[in-house]
Short mmCIF file of C-alpha atoms and ligand atoms in Angstrom, two decimals:
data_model
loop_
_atom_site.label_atom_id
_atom_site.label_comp_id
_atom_site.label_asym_id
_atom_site.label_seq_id
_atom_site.Cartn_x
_atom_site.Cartn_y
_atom_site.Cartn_z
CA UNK A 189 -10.49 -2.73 -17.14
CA UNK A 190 -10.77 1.11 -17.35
CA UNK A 191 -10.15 2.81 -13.86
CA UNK A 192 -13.33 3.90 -12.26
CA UNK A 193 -15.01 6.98 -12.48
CA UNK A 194 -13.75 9.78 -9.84
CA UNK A 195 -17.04 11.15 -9.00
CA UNK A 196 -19.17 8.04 -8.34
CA UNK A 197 -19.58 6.67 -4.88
CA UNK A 198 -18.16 2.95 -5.49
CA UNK A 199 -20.41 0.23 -5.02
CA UNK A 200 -18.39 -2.94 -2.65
CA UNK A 201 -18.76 -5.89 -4.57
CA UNK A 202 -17.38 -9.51 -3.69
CA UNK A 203 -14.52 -10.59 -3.12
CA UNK A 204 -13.99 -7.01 -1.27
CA UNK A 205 -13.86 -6.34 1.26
CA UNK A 206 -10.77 -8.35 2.13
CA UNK A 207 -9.09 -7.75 5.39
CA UNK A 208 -5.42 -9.29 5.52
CA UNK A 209 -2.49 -8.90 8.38
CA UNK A 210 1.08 -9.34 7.61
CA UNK A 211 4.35 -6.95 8.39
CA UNK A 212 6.35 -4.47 6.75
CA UNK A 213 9.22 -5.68 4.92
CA UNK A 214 12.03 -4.01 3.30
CA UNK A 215 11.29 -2.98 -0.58
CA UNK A 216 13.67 -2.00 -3.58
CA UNK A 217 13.99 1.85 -1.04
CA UNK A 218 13.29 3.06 -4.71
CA UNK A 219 9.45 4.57 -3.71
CA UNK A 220 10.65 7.81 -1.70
CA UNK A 221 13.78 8.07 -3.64
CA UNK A 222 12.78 7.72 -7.18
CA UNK A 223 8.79 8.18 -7.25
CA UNK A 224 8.46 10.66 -4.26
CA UNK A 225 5.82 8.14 -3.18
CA UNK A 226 7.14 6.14 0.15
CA UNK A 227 5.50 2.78 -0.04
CA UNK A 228 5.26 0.20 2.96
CA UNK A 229 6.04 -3.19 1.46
CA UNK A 230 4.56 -6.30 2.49
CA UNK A 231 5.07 -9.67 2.93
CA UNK A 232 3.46 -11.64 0.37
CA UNK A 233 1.62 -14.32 1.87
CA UNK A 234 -1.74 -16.33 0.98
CA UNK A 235 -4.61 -14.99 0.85
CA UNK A 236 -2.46 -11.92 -0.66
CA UNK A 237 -1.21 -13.82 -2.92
CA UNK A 238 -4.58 -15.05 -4.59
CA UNK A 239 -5.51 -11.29 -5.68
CA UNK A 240 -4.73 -10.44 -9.51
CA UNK A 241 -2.26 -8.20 -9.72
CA UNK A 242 -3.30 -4.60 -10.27
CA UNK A 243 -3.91 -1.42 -7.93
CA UNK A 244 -6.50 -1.46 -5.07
CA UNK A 245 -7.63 0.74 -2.61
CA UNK A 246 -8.94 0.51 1.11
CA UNK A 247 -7.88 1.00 4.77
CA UNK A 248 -5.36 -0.39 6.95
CA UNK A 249 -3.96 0.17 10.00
CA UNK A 250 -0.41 -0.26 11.14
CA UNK A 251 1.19 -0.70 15.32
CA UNK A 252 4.19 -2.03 16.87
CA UNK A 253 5.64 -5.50 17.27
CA UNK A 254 7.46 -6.53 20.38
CA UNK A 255 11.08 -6.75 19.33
CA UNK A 256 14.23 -5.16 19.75
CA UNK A 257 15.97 -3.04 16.72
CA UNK A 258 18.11 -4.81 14.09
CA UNK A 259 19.24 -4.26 10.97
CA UNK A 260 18.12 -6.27 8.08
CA UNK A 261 19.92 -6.06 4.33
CA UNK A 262 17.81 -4.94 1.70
CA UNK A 263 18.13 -7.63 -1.75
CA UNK A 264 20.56 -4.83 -2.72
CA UNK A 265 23.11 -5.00 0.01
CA UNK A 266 22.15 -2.17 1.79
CA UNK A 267 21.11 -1.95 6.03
CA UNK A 268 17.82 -0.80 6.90
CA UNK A 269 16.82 -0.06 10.35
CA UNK A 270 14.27 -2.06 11.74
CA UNK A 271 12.56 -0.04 14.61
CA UNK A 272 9.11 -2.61 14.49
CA UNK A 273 7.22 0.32 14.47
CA UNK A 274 8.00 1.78 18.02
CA UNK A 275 8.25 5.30 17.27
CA UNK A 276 4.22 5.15 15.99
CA UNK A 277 2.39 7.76 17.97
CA UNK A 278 -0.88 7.01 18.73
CA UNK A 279 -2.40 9.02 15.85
CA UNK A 280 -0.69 7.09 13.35
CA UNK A 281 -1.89 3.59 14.82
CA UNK A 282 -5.85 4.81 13.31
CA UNK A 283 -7.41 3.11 10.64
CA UNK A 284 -6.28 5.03 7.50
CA UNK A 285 -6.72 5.26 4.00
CA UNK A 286 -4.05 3.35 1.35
CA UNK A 287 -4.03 3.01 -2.48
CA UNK A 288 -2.19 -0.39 -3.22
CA UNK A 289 0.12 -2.14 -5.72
CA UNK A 290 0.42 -5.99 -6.26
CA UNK A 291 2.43 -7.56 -9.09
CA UNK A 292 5.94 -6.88 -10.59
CA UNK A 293 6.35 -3.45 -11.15
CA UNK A 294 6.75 -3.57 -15.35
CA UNK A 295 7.70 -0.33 -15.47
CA UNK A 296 10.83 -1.71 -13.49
CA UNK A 297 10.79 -5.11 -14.94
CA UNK A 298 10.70 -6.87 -10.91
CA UNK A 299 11.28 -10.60 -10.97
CA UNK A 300 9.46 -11.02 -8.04
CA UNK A 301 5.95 -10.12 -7.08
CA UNK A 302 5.51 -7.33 -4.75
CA UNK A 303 2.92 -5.71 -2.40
CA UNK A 304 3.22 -2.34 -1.33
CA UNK A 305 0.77 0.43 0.03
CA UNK A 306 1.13 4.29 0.10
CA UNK A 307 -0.76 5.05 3.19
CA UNK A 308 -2.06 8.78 2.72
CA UNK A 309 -0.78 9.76 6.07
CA UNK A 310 2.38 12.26 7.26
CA UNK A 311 4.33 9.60 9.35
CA UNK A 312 6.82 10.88 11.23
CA UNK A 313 9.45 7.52 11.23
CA UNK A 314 10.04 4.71 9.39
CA UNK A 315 7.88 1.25 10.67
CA UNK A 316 10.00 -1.37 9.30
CA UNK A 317 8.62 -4.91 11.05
CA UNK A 318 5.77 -3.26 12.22
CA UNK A 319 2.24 -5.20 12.39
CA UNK A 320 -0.27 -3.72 9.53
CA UNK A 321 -3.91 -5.21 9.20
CA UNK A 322 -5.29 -3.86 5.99
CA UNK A 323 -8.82 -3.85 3.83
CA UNK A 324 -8.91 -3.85 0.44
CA UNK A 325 -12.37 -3.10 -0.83
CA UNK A 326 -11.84 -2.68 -4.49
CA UNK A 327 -9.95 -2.68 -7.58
CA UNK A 328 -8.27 0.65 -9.64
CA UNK A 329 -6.37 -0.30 -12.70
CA UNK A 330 -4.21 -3.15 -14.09
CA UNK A 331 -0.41 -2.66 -13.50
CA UNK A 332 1.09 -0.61 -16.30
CA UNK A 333 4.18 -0.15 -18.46
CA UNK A 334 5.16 3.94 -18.59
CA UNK A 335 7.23 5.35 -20.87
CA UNK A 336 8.18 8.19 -18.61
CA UNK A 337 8.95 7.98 -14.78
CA UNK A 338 6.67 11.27 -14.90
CA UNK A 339 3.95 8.96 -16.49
CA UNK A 340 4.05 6.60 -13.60
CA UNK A 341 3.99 8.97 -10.76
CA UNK A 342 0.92 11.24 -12.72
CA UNK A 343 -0.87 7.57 -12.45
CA UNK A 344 -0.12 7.04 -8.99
CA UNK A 345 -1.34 10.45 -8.01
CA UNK A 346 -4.49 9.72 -9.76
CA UNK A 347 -4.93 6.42 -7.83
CA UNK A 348 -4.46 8.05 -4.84
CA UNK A 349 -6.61 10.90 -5.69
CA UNK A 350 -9.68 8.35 -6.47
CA UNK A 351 -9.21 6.58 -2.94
CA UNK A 352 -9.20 9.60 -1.21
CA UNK A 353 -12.26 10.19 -2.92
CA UNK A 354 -13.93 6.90 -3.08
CA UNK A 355 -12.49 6.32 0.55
CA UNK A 356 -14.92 9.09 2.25
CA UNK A 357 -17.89 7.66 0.34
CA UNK A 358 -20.30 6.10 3.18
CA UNK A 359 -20.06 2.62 1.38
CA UNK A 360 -16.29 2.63 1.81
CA UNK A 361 -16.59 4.33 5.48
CA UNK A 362 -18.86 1.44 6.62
CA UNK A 363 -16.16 -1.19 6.42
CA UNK A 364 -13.69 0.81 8.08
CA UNK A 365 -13.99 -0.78 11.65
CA UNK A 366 -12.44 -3.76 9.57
CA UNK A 367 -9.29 -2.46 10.48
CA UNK A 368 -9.46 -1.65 14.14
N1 RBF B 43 4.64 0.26 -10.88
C1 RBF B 43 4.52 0.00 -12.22
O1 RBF B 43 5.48 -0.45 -12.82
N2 RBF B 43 3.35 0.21 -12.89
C2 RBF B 43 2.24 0.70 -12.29
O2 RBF B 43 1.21 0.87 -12.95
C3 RBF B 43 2.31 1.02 -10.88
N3 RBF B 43 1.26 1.54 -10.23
C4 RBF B 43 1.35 1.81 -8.89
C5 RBF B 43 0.26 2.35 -8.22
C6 RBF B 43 0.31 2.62 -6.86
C7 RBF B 43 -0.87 3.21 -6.17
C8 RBF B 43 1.52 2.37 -6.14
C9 RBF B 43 1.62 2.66 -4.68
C10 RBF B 43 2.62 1.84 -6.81
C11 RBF B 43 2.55 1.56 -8.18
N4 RBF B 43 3.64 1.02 -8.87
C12 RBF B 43 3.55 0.75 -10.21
C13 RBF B 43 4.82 0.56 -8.14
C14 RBF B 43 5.98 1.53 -8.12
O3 RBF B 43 6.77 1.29 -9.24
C15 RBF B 43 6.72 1.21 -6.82
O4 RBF B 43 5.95 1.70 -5.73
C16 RBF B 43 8.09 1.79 -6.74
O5 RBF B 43 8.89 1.27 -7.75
C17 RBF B 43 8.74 1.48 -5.38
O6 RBF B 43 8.89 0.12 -5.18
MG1 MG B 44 8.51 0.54 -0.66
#
């Protein structure tokens, strides 16, 4: 399946929209540092786990859990900070927009399936643990194999691109309370 035309207001079809709550987990840390593109990973759990793989787009929203900082080890050895999202101001707790990934990375051969969103916002801390309740309310593009890590991040951009687009449409806008 082609990825959907940039200039057409989208048209919600079933399953979407699908509203799902989970936390952040710790990733590969290879989003920021290799792609430029931080991504808030998530735990994998049902009924995540019965979408096909691919790239989606909707909203989500993410706030604070009740528990003290820790450090967790990523798969790779390496401490992460857990903070539970305390340092979320209140303007980052809103329902905003997110482009989505869900599969096993080929481009970096993952043996395990992942979730992760980009949420198009400017947050000022890391939320590791922190609560997110998200809506997905349609489908982008199968998962790809790139060449290039330049061919992978041009993709990404243009995912991100068509939610921003797709995301201010009014049928996209009218399922945004979904998230509050
Ligand atoms: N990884 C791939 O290997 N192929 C893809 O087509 C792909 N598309 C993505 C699209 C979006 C919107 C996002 C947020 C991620 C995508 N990724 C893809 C995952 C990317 O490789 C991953 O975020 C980084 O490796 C960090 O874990
Ligand atoms: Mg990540």
């Amino acid at each position: 399946m082609s990825r959907p035309p940039a200039d057409v207001e989208p048209v919600i079809k079933p399953p979407f929209p699908i509203t799902f709550e989970s936390e952040i987990i710790a990733g590969f840390g290879r989003g920021l540092s290799e792609l430029g593109i931080p991504t808030a990973n998530i735990n994998i759990m049902s009924p995540l786990d019965s979408l096909d793989n691919g790239i989606y787009y909707g909203y989500c929203r993410v706030t604070p859990v009740d528990c003290n900082e820790c450090e967790v080890k990523r798969a790779n050895g390496k401490a992460v900070d857990f903070n539970f999202g305390r340092q979320l101001e209140k303007c980052d707790q809103v329902a905003l927009p997110m482009v989505m990934s869900v599969g096993y990375n080929p481009f970096y051969k993952n043996t395990t399936k992942a979730a992760e969103v980009h949420i198009m916002h400017k947050f000022p801390n890391n939320f590791y643990g922190a609560h997110i309740r998200y809506t997905v309310l349609g489908y982008i593009r199968p998962e790809l194999d790139y060449t290039t890590r330049e061919a992978l991040i041009a993709d990404i951009n243009k995912d991100i691109d068509y939610a921003n687009f797709a995301l201010l449409t009014p049928s996209c806008q009218e399922y945004k309370s979904l998230v509050a």
